[in-house]
mmCIF file of C-alpha atoms in Angstrom:
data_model
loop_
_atom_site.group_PDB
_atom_site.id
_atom_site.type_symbol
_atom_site.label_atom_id
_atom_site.label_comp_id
_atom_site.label_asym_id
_atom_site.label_seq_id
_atom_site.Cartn_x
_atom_site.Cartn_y
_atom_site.Cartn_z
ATOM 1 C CA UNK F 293 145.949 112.459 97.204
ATOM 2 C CA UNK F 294 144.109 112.030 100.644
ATOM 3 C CA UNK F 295 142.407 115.132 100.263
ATOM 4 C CA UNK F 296 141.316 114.748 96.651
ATOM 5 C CA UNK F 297 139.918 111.395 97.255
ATOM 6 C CA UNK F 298 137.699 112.465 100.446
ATOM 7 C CA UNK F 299 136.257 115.428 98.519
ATOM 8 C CA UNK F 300 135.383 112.570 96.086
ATOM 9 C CA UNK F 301 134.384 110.444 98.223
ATOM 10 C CA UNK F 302 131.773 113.045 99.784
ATOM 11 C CA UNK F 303 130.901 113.818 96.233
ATOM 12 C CA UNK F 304 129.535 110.440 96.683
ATOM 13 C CA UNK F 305 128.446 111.104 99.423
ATOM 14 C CA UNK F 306 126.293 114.035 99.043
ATOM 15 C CA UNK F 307 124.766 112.233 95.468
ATOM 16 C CA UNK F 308 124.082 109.405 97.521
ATOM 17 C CA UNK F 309 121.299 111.189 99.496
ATOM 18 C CA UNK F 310 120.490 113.691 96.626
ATOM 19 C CA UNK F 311 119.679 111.392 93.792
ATOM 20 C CA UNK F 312 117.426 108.126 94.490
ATOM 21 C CA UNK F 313 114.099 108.484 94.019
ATOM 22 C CA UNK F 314 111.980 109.868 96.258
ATOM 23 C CA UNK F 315 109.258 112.489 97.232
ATOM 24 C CA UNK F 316 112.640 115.204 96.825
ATOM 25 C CA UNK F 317 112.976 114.514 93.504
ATOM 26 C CA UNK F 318 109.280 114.624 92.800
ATOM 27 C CA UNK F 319 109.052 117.916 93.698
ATOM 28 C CA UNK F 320 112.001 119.307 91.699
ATOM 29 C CA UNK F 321 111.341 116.991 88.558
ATOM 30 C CA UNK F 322 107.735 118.710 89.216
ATOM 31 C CA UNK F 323 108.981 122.660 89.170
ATOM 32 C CA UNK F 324 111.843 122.096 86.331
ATOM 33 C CA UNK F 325 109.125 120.192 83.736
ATOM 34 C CA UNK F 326 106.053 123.085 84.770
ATOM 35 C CA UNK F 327 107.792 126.493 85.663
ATOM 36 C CA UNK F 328 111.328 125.646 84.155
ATOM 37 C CA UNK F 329 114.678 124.870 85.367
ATOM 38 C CA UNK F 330 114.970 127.851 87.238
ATOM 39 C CA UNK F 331 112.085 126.367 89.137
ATOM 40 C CA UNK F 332 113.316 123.609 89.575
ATOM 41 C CA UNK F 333 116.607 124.565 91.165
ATOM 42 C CA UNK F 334 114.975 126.347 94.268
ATOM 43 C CA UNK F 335 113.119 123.717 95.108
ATOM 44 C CA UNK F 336 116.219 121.864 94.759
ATOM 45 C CA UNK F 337 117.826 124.647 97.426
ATOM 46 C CA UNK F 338 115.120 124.021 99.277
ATOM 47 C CA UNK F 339 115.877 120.307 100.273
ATOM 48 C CA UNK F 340 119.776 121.466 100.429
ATOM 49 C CA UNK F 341 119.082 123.866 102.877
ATOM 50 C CA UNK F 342 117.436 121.683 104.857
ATOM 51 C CA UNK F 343 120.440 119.548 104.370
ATOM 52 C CA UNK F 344 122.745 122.346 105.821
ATOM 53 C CA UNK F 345 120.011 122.795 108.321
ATOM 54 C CA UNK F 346 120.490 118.944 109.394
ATOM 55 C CA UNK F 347 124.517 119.456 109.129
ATOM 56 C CA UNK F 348 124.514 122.252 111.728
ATOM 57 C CA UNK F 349 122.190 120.203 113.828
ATOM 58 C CA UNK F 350 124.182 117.095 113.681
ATOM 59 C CA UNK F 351 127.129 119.144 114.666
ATOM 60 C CA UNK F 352 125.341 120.784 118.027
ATOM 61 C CA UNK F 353 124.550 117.033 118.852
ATOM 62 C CA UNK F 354 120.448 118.144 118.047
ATOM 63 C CA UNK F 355 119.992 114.950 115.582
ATOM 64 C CA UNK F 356 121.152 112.237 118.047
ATOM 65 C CA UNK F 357 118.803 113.637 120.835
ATOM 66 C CA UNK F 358 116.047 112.708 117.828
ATOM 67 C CA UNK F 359 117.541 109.169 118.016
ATOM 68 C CA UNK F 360 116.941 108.717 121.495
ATOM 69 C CA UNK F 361 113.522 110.442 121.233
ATOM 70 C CA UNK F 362 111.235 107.272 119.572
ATOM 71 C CA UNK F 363 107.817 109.423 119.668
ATOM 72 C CA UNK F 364 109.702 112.823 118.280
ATOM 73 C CA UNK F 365 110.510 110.608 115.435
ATOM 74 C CA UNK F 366 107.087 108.818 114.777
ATOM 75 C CA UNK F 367 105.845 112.684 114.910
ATOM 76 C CA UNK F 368 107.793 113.696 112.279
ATOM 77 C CA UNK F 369 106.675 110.423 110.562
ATOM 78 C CA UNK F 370 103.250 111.428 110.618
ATOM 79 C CA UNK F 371 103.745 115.148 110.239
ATOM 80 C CA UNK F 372 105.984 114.047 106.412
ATOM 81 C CA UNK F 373 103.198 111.862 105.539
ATOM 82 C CA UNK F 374 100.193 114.744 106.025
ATOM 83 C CA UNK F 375 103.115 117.105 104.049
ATOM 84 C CA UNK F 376 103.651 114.857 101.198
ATOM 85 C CA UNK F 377 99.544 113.608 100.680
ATOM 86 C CA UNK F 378 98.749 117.640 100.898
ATOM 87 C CA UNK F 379 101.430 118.606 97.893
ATOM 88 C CA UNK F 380 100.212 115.098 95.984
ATOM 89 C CA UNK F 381 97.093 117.034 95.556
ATOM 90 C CA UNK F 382 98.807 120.147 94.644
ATOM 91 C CA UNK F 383 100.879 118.550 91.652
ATOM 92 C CA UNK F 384 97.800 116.314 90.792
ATOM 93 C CA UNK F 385 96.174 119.775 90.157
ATOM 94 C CA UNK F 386 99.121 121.150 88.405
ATOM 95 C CA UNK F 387 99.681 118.071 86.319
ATOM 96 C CA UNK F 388 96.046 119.110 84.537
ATOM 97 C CA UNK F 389 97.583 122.035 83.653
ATOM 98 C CA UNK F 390 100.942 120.309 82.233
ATOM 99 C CA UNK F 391 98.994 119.601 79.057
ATOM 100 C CA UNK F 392 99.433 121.660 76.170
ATOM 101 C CA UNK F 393 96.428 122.547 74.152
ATOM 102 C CA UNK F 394 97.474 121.778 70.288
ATOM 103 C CA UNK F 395 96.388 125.739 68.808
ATOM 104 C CA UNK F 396 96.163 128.774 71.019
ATOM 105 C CA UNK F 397 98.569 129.741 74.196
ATOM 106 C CA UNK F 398 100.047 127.657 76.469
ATOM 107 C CA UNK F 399 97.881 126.856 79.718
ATOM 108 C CA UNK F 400 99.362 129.562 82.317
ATOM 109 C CA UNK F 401 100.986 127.523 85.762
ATOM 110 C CA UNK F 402 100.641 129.366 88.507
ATOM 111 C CA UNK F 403 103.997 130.416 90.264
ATOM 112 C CA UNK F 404 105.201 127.411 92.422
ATOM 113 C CA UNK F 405 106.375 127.564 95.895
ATOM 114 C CA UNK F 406 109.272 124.534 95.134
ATOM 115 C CA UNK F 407 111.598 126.024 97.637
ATOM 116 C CA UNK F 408 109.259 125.966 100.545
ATOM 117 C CA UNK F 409 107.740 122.766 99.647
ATOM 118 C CA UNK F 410 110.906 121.416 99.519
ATOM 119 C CA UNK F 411 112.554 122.440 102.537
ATOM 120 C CA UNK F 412 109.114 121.373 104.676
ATOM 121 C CA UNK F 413 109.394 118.104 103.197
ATOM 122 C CA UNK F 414 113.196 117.818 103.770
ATOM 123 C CA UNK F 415 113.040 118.774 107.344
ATOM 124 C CA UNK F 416 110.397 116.070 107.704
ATOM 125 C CA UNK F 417 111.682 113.508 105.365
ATOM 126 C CA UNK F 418 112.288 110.356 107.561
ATOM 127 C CA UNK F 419 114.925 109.307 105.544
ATOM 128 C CA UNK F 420 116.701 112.322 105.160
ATOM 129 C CA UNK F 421 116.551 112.326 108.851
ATOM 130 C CA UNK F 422 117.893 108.560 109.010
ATOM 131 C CA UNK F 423 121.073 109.504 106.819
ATOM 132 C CA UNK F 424 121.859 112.312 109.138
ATOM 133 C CA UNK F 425 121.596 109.979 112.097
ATOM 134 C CA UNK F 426 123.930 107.372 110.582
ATOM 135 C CA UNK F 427 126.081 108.242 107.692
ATOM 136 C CA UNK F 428 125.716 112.457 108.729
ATOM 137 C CA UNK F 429 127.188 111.883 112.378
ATOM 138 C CA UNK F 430 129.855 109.920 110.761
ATOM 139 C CA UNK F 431 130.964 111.892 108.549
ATOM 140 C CA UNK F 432 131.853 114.588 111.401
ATOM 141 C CA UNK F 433 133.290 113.026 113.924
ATOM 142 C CA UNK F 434 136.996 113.050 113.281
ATOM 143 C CA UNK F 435 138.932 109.738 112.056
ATOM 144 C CA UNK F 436 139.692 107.817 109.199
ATOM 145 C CA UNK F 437 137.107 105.616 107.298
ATOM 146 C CA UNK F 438 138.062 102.603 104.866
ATOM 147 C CA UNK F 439 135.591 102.966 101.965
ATOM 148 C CA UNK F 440 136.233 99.835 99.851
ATOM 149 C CA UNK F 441 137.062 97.503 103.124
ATOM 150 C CA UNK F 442 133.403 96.835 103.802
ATOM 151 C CA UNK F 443 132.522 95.385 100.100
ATOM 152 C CA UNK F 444 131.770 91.612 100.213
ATOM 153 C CA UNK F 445 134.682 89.150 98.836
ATOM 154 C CA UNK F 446 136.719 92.151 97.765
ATOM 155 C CA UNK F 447 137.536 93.993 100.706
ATOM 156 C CA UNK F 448 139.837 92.224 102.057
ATOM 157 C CA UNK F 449 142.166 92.844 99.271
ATOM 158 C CA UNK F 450 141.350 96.454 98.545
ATOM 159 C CA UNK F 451 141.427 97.419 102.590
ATOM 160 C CA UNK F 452 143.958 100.260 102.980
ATOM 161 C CA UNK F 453 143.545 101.218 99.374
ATOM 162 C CA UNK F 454 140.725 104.221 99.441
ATOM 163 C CA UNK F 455 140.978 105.706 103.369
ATOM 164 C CA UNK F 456 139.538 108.918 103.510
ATOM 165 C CA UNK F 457 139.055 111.648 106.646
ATOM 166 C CA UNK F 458 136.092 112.212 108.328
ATOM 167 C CA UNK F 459 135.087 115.336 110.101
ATOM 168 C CA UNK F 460 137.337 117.058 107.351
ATOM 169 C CA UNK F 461 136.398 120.368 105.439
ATOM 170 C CA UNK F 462 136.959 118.253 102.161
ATOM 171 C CA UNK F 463 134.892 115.639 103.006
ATOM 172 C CA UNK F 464 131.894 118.023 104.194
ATOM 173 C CA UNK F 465 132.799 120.407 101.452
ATOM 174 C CA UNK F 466 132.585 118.028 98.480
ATOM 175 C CA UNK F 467 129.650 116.454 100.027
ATOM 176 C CA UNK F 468 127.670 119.671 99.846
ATOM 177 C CA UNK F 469 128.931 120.200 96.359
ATOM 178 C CA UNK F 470 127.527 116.910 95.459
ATOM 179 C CA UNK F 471 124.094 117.625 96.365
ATOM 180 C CA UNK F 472 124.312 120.975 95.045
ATOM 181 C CA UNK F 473 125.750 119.606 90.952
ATOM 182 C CA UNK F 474 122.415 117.316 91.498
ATOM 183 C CA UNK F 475 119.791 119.808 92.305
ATOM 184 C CA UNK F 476 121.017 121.809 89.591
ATOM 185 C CA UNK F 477 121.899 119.357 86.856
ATOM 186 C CA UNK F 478 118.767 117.636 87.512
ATOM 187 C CA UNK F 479 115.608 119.974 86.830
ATOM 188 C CA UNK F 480 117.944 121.517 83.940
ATOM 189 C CA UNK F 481 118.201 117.643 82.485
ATOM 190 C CA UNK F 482 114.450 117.480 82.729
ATOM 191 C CA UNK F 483 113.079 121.007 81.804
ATOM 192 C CA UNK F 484 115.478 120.583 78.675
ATOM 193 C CA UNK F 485 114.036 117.393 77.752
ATOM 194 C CA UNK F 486 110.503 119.359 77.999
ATOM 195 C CA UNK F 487 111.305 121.600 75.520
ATOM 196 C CA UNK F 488 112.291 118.223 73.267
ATOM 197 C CA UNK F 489 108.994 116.506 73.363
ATOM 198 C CA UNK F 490 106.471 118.160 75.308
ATOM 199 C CA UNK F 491 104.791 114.891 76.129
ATOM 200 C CA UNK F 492 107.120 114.529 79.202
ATOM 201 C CA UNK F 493 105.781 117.254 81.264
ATOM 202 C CA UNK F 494 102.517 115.807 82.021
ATOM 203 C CA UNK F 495 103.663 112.352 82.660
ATOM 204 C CA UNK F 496 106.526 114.033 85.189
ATOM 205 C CA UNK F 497 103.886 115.898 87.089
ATOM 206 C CA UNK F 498 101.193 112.537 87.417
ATOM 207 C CA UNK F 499 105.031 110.181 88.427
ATOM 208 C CA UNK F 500 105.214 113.362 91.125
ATOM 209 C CA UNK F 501 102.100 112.890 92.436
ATOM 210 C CA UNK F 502 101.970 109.321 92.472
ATOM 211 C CA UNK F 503 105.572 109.580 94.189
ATOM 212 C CA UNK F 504 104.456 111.696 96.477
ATOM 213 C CA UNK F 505 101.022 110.242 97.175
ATOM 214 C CA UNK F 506 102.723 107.405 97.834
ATOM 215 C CA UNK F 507 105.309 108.065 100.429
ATOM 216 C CA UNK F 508 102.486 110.101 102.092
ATOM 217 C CA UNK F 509 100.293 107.036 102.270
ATOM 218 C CA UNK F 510 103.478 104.863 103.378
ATOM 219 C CA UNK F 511 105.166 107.376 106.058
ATOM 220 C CA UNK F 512 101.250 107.759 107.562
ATOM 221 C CA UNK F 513 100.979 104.076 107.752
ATOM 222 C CA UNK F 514 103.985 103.621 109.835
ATOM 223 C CA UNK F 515 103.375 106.412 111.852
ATOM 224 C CA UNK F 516 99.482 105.169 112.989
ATOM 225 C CA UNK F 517 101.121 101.814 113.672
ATOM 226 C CA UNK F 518 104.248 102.940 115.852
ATOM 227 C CA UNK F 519 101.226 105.539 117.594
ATOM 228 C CA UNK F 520 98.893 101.532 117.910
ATOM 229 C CA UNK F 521 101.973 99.884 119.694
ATOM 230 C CA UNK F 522 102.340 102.550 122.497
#
């Protein structure tokens, strides 16, 4: 039962930094609602690899010496945030295309690059980064970790019931396989809803942008002031 629930619980793991929001999921909602699902799966491979890219690095001890490295952060800050505003004006381009003339063929979308975009914005994502620096390292050093002891008023009296092993194969294993059930369930979710009302491409690509845009704008503004306070 200790086994099943750690694969679980990195299940939960592995969703937990897969599916919020973010300038990730922009680009593969992008790729699954303008080139497909197919698409939209590499560039969901993309961020995993980088993911498995961050794993082997946390594991060599690479990702703490970015901890104690403030300015190799703040670089990679600034280096997201040029990334992200550069493909914002990418999908604001593609988005044009997104719209489907009512007689004729269907405007042609050039061939994406999701995976590469992707796995460039991954490997600079600052909080992609952060998880591997807290939650990542955790996971592989070896031990035991209490999930439900933490929760407010409750823990107490669940402590002890959900303990699952860290630095275990079925904890890393089913923490890859929940990142990889959301890049693939996801852009097949959205470029089946495309198909349904064709309305939701264009407004997927524009939230991409936007997304994208933002966290560009954001990521460089942090970056220029942590570069201001040397």
């Amino acid at each position: 039962m200790n086994t099943v629930a750690t694969l679980l619980v990195g299940v939960v793991f592995g969703l937990a930094l897969a599916a919020p929001p973010g300038p990730m999921n922009a680009v593969i909602a992008e790729e699954a609602v303008l080139r497909g699902w197919s698409a939209g799966t590499r560039a969901g491979l993309g961020a995993a690899t980088a993911d498995f890219l961050f794993f082997v690095l946390a594991y060599l001890g690479v990702v703490s010496f970015v901890q104690s490295v403030p300015r190799l952060q703040t670089a990679m800050v600034g280096v997201g945030g040029c990334l992200m505003c550069y493909f914002a004006v990418g999908t604001a381009r593609d988005a044009r295309a997104s719209f489907r003339p009512t007689t004729g063929e269907d405007p042609m979308v050039e061939e994406g690059k999701g995976f590469q975009k992707a796995l460039a914005l991954a490997l600079t994502n600052p909080f992609q980064v952060l998880f591997w620096l807290t939650v990542g390292v955790g996971m592989l050093r070896p031990g035991e970790l209490d999930v439900l002891a933490p929760l407010p008023l409750v823990g107490d009296g669940l402590a002890g019931a959900l303990v699952v092993s860290t630095g275990s194969p079925a904890l890393l294993g089913g923490f890859f396989l929940g990142v990889l059930s959301w890049v693939t369930l996801f852009p097949v979710s959205l470029a089946a809803a495309e198909k349904r009302m064709q309305a939701i491409g264009p407004v997927v690509a524009v939230g991409s942008a936007l997304v994208l845009g933002g966290f560009g704008v954001y990521f460089l503004y942090d970056a220029t002031t942590a570069v201001l306070a040397w």
